[in-house]
Coordinates of C-alpha atoms and ligand atoms in Angstrom, one line a residue:
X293 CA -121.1 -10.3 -20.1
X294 CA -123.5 -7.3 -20.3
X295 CA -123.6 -4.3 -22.1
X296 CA -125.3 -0.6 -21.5
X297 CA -128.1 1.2 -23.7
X298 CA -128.6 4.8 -23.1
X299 CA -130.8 7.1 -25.3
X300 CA -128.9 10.4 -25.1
X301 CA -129.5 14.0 -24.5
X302 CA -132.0 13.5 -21.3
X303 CA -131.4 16.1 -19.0
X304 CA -130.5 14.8 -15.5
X305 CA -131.3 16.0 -12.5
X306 CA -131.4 14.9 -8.6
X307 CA -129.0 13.2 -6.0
X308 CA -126.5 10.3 -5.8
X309 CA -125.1 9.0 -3.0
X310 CA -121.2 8.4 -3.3
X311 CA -120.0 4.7 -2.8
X312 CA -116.9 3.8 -0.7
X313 CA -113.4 4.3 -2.3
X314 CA -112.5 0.8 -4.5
X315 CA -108.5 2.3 -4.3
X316 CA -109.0 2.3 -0.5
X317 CA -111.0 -0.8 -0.2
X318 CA -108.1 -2.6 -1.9
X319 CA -105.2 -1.8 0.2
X320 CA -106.7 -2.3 3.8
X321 CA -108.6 -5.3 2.8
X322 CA -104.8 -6.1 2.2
X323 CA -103.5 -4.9 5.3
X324 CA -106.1 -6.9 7.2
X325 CA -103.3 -9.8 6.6
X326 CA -101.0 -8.3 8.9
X327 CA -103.0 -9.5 12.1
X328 CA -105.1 -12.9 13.3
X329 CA -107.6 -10.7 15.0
X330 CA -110.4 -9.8 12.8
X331 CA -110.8 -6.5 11.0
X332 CA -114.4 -4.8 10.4
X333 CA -114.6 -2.5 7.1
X334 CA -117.2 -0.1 6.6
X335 CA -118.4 1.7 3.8
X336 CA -117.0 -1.1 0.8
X337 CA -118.9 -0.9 -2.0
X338 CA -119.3 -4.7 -3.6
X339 CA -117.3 -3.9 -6.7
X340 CA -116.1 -6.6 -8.8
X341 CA -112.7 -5.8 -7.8
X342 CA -113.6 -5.8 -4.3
X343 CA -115.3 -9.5 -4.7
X344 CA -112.1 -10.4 -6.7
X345 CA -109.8 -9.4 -3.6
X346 CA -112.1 -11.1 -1.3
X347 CA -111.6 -14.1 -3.1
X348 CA -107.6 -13.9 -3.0
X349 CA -107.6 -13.6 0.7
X350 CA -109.8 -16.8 0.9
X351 CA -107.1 -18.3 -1.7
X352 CA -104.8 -18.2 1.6
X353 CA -107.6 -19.7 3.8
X354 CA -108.5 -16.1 5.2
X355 CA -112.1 -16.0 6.5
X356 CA -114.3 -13.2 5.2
X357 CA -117.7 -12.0 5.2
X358 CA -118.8 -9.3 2.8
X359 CA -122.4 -8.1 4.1
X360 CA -123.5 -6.5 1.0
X361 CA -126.4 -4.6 2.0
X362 CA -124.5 -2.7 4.5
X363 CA -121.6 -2.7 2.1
X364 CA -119.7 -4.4 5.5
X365 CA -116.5 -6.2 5.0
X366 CA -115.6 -9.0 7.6
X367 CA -111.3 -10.2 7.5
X368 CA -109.9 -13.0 9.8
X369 CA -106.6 -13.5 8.7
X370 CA -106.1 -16.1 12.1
X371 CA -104.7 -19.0 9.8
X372 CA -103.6 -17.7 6.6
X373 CA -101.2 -19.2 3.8
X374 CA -98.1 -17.3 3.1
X375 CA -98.4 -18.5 -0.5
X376 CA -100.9 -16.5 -2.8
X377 CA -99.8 -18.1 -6.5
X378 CA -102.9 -18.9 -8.0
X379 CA -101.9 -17.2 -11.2
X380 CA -105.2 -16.9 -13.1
X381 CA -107.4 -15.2 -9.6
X382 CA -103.8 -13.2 -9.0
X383 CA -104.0 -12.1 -12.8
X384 CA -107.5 -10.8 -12.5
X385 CA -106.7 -7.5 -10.3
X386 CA -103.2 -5.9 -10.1
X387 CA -103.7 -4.9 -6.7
X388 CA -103.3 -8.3 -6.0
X389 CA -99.6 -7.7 -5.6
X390 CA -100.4 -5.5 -2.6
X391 CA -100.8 -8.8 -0.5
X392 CA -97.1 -9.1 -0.9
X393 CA -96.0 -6.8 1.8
X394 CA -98.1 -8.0 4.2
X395 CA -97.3 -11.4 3.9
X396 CA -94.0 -11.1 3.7
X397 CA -93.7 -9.2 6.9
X398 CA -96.3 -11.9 8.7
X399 CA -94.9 -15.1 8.0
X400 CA -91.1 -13.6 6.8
X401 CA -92.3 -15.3 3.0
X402 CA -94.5 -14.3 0.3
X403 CA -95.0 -16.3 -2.8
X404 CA -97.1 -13.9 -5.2
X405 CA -98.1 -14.5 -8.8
X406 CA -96.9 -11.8 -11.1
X407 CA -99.5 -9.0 -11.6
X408 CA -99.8 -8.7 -15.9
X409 CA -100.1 -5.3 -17.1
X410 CA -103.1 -4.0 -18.7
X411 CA -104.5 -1.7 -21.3
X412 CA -103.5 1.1 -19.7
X413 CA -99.9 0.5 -19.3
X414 CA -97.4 -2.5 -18.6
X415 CA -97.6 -1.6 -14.8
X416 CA -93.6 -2.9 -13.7
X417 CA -93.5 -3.4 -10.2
X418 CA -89.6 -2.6 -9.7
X419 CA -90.3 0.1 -7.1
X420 CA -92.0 -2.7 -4.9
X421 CA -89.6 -5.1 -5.2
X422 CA -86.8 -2.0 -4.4
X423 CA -88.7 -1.1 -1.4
X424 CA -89.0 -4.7 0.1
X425 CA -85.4 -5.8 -0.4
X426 CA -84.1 -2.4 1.0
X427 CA -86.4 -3.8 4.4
X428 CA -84.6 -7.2 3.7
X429 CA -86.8 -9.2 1.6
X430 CA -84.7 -11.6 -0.7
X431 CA -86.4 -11.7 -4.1
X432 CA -86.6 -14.2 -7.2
X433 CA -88.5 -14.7 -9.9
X434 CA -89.6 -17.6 -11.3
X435 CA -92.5 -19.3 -13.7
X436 CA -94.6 -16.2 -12.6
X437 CA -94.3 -16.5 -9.2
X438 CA -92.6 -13.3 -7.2
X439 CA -90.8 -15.2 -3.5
X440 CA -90.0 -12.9 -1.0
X441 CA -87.9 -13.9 1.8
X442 CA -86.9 -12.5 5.3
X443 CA -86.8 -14.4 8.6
X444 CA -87.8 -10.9 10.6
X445 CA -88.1 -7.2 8.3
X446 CA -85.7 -3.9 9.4
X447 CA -86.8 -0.9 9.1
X448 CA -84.6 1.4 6.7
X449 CA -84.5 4.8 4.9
X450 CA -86.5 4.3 1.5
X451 CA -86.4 6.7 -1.4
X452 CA -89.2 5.9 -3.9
X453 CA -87.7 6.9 -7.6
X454 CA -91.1 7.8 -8.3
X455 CA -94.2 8.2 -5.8
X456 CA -96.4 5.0 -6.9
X457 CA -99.2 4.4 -5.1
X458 CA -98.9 0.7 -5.0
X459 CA -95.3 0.4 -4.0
X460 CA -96.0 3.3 -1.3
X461 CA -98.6 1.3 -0.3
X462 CA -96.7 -1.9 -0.3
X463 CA -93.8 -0.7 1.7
X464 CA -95.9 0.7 4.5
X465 CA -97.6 -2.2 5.5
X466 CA -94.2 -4.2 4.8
X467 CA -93.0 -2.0 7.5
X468 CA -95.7 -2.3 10.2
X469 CA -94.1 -5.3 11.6
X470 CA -90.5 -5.0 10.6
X471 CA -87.8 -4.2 13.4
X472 CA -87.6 -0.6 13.8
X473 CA -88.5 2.8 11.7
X474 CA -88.8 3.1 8.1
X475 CA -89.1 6.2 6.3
X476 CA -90.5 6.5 2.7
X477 CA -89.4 9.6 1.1
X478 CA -91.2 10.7 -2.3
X479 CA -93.7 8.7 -1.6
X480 CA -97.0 9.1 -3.3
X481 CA -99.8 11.2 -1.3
X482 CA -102.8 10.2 -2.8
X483 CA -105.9 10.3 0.0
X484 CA -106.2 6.4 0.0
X485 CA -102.8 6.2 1.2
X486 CA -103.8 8.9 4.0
X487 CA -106.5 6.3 4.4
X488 CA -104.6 3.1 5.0
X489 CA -102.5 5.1 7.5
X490 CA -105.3 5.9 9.4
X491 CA -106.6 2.2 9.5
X492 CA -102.9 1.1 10.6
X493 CA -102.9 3.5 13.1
X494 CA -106.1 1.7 14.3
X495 CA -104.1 -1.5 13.9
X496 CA -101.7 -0.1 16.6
X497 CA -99.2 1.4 14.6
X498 CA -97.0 4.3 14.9
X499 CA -97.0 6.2 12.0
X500 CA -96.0 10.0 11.0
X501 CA -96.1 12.4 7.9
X502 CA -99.4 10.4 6.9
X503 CA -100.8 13.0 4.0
X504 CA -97.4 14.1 2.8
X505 CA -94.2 13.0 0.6
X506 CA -92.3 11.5 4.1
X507 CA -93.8 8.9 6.1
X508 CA -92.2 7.1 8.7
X509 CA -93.2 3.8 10.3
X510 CA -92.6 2.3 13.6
X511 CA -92.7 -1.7 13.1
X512 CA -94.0 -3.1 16.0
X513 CA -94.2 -7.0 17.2
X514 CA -98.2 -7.5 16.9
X515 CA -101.1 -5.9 15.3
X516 CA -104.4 -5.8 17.0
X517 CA -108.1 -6.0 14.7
X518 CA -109.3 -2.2 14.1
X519 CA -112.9 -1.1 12.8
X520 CA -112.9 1.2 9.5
X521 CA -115.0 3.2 7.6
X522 CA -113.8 3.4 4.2
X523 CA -113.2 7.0 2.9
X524 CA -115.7 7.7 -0.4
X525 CA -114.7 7.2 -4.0
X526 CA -113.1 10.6 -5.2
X527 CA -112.7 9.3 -8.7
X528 CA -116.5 7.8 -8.6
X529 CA -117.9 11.7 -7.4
X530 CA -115.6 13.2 -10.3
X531 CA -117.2 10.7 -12.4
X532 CA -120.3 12.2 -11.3
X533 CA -119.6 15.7 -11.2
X534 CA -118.5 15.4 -14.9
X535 CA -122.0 13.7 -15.7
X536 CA -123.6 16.9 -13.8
X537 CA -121.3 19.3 -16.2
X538 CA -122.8 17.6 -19.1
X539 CA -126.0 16.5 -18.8
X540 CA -128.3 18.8 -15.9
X541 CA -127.9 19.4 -12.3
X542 CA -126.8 16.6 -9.8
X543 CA -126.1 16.6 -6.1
X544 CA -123.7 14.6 -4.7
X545 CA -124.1 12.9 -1.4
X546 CA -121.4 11.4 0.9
X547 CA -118.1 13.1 -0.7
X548 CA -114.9 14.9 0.8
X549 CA -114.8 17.8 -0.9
X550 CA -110.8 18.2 -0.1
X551 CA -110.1 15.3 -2.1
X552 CA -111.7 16.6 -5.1
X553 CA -109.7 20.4 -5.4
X554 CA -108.4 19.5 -8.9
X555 CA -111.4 18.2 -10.1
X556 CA -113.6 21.1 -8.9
X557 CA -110.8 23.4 -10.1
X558 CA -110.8 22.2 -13.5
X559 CA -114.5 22.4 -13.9
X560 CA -114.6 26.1 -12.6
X561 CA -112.0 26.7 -15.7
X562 CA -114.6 25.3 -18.1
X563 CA -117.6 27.4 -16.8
X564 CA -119.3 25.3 -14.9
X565 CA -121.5 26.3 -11.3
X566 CA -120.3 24.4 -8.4
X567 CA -121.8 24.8 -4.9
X568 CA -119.4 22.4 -2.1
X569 CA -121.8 22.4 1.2
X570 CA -119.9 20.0 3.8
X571 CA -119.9 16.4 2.7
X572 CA -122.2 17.4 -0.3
X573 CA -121.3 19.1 -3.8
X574 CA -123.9 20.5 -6.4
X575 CA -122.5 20.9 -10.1
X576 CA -124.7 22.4 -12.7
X577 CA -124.6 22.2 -16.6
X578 CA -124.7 26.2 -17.5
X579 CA -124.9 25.6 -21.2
X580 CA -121.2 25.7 -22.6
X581 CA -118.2 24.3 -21.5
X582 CA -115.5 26.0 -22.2
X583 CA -112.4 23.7 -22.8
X584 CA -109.1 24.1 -21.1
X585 CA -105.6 22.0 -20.6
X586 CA -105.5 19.2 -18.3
X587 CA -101.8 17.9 -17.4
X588 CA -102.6 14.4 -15.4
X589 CA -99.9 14.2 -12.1
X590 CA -99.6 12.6 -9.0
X591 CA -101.7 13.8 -6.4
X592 CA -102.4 16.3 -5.7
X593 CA -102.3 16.9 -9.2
X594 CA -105.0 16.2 -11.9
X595 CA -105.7 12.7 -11.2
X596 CA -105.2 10.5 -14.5
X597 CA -107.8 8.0 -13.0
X598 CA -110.2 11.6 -14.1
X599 CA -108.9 11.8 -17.7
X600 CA -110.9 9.8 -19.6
X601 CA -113.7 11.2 -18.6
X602 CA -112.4 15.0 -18.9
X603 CA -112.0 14.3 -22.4
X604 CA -115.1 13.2 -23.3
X605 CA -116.8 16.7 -21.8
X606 CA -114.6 18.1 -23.6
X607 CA -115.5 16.3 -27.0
X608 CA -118.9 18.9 -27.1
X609 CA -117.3 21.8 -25.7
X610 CA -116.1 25.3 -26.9
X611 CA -112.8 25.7 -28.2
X612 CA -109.8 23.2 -28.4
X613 CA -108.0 21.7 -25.0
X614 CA -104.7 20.0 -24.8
X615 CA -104.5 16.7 -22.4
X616 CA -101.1 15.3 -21.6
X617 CA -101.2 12.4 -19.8
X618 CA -97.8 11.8 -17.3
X619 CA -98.6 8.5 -15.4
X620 CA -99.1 5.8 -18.0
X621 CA -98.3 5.1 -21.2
X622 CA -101.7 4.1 -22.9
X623 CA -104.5 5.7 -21.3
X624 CA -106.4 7.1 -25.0
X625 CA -107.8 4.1 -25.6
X626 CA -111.3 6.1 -25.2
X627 CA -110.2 8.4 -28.1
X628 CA -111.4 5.9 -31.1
X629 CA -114.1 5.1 -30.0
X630 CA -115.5 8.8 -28.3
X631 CA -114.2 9.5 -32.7
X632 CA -116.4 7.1 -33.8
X633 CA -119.7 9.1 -32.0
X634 CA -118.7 12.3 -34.2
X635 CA -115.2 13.6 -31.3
X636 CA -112.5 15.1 -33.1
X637 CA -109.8 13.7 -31.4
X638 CA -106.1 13.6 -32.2
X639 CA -103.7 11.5 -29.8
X640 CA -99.6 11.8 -30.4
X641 CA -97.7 9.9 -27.7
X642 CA -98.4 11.1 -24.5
X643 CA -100.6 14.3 -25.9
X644 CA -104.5 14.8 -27.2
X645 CA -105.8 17.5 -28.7
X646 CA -109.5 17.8 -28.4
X647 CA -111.6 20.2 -30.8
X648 CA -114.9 20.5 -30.0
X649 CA -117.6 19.5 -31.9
X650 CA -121.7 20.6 -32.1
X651 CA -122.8 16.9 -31.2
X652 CA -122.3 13.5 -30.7
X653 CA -124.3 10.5 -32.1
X654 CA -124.6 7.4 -30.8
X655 CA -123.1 4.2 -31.9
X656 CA -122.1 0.6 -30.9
X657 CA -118.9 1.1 -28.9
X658 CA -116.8 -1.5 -26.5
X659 CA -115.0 -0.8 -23.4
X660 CA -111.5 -1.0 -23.4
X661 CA -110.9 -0.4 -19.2
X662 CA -112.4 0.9 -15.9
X663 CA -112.2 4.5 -16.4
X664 CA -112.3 4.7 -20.7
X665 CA -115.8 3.0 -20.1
X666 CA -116.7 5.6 -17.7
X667 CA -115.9 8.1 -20.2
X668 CA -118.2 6.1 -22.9
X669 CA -121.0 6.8 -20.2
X670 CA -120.2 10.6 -20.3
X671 CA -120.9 10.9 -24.3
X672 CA -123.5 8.2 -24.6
X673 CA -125.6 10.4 -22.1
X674 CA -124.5 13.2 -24.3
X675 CA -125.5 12.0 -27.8
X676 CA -128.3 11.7 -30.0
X677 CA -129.7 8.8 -30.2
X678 CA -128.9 5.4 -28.7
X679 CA -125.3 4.0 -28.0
X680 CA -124.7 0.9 -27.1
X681 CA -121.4 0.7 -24.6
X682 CA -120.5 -3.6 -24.7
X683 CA -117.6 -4.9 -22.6
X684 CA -119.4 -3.0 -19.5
X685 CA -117.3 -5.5 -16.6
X686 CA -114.1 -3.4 -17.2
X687 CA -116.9 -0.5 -16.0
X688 CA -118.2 -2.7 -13.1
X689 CA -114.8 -3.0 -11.9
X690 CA -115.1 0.5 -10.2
X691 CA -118.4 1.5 -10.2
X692 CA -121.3 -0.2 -8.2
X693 CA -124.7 0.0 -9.7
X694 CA -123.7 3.0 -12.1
X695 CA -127.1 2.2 -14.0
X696 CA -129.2 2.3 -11.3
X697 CA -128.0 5.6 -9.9
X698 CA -127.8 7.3 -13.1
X699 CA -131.7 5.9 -13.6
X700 CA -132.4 7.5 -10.8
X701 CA -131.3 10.9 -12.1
X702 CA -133.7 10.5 -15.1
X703 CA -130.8 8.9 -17.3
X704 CA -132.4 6.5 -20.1
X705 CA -129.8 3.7 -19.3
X706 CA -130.4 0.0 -19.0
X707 CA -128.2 -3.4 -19.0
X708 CA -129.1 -5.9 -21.3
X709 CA -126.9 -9.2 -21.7
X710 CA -124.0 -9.0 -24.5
X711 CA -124.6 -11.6 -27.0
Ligands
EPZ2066 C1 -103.1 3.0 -8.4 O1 -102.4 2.1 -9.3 C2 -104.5 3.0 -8.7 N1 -105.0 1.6 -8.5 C3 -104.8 3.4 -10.2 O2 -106.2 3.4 -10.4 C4 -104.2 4.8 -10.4 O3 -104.4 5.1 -11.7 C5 -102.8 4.8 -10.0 O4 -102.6 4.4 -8.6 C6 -102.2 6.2 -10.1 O5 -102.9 7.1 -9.3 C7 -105.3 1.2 -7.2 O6 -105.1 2.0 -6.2 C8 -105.8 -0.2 -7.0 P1 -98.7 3.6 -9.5 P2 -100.9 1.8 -9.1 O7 -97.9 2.6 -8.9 O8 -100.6 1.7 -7.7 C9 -95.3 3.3 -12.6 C10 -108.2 2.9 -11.5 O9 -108.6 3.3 -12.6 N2 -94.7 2.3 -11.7 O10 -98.8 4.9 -8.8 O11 -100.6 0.6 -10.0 C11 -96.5 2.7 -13.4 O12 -96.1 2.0 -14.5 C12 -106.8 2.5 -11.4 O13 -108.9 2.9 -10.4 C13 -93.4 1.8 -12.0 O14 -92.8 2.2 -12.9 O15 -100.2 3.1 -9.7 C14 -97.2 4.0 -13.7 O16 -96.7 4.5 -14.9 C15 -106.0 2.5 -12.7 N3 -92.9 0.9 -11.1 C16 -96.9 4.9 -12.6 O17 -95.8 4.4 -11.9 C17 -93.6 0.4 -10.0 O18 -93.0 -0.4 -9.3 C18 -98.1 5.0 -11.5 O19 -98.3 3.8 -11.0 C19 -94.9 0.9 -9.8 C20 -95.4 1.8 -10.6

């Protein structure tokens, strides 16, 4: 267990290279399960989420090999278990529940420990469970344990009640090798989805609408290996670009400008200079920021995985902003303790109201999940004095050697063991 020290107010300046995406990494490390020829990932960042997936596909005897220094992921799903019910490495990650799918439509069974919720929410996963037994999964529940059956999948017309990621996600590479074409309408558009599309298509299979609201599948009998580079981390470069609002100048390396439109548009509101050149972005601190509304949707919306972080810029800016967060049911957990540096926060269900303040001072705070931490970087960078963030593995989660790179940009940050 570790925790960050950072001595505020530095001003930061320089470039950082964006890691691969950890909501893209997940998935197709996933999908990887739906053939016994081996799959080569490029561009996956060794995120403890990432090393906590690896470690459920070697749960089902799945061979892998995670090159770390060229961020190179290895699968060979050639003898794998249809059985991944090893509750307490299942309970770890959510997306563990996206091996489901695959399973299932590999070996026609799938026995998968329940994901938990978390802080943020209590996560159901209804819409996954609708979407496989609509393909022909029979489903029950019991002692934790999710067991999906169906001897061969069939395609079918799916309509998703709401476009999750994870059941999108799920039902895709469900259908890959069921009997004929499904089509997902409503389903979530987020570019990771776009991404696994792309490395199923690679896989050998027939897919349309990838990128919009309607995607259709054509199952086929056999999937072939595939080589993949992993698309970058659009919430690790908003991350970043909100660092660069706050603290100096910072240029970001290795990014997809496309995926980041909300993000950039949102900053322009607040007053601050962004300059997109090809896979690079350049966002300077101009002094103020000027607060504004966010409203988190699904994408192409305001992503909420960028809320956190928002309102912690927005804790020293000018003016008051609004935040209503749509997509889950507890994601303020940041507000106490961004309070407890000096924010004037107020939270009422799914609604903040941010005031800003003249400064922020540091304190001892804790981490209460992935993207709240990140926020906790945000202000601690922005306060006097020194803040100590504890509880940093819900940070480390999503963000690979955050210390390091923000060292590099002159930040006085370092990682000293929690006692
Ligand atoms: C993915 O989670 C991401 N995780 C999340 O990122 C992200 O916040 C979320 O999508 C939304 O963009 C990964 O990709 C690994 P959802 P997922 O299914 O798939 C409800 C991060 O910080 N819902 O789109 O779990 C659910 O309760 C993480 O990197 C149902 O009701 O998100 C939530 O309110 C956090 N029933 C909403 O939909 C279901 O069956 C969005 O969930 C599924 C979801």
């Amino acid at each position: 267990m570790g925790k960050f020290v950072v001595e505020g107010l530095k001003r930061l300046k320089g470039d950082v290279k964006i890691s691969g995406s950890k909501n893209s990494a997940l998935p197709i490390m996933a999908a990887a399960l739906l053939t016994e020829d081996e799959c080569i990932l490029e561009n996956v960042p060794s995120l403890r989420d990432v090393n906590i997936m690896e470690r459920i596909l070697r749960s089902v005897l799945v061979k892998t090999e995670h090159e770390e220094k060229r961020d190179i992921m290895k699968i060979k799903a050639d003898e794998a278990l249809f059985s991944a019910d090893n509750n307490e490495l299942m309970g770890k990650i959510r997306a563990s529940f996206l091996t489901a799918g695959p399973l299932l439509s590999r070996f026609g069974r799938a026995r998968i420990s329940l994901p938990g919720g978390c802080s943020i929410g209590s996560r159901p996963i209804d819409l996954h469970l609708k979407g496989l037994a609509k393909l022909g999964a029979e489903i029950s529940k019991e002692f934790g344990v999710v067991e999906l059956k169906c001897e061969r999948l069939k395609g079918a017309e799916i309509y998703l009640d709401f476009p999750s990621v994870g059941a999108t996600e799920n039902i895709i590479m469900a259908a890959a090798l069921a009997d004929g074409v499904t089509t997902v309408s409503n389903a979530a558009m987020e570019p990771e989805i776009g991404d696994l599309c792309s490395f199923l298509q690679k896989m050998g299979v027939e897919i349309y609408g990838k990128g919009t609201d309607t995607i259709k599948v054509v199952g086929c009998r056999r999937l072939s290996g595939a080589v993949h580079q992993v698309i970058p981390d659009r919430i690790e470069a908003g991350t970043f670009m909100l660092i660069g609002a706050a603290c100096g100048e910072i240029r970001l390396d290795n990014v997809m400008t496309e995926h980041l439109r909300p993000i950039v548009s949102k900053l322009k509101e607040a007053g601050v200079e962004i300059v997109e050149d090809g896979e690079s972005v350049t966002v300077k601190n101009m002094g103020c920021i000027r607060n504004t509304d966010i409203k988190t949707m699904p994408y192409p919306g305001f992503p909420t995985d960028m809320q956190p972080q928002f309102m912690s810029l927005m804790t020293l800016g000018q003016g008051t902003g609004v935040i209503n967060e749509t997509i889950f049911e507890n994601r303020f957990m940041q507000a106490g303790e961004l309070n407890r540096m000096g924010a004037d926060i107020k939270t009422e269900g799914s609604s903040a109201i941010i005031r800003g303040v003249d400064r922020l001072t540091g304190t001892n705070v804790r981490a209460t999940d992935l993207r709240a931490g990140a926020a906790l970087i945000i202000s601690a960078l922005s306060a006097e004095g020194t803040t100590e963030i504890s509880d940093i593995y819900h940070i480390e989660r999503g963000y690979f050697k955050i210390d390091e790179k923000l060292r590099r940009l002159g930040a006085d940050i370092r990682r000293v063991d929690q006692e």
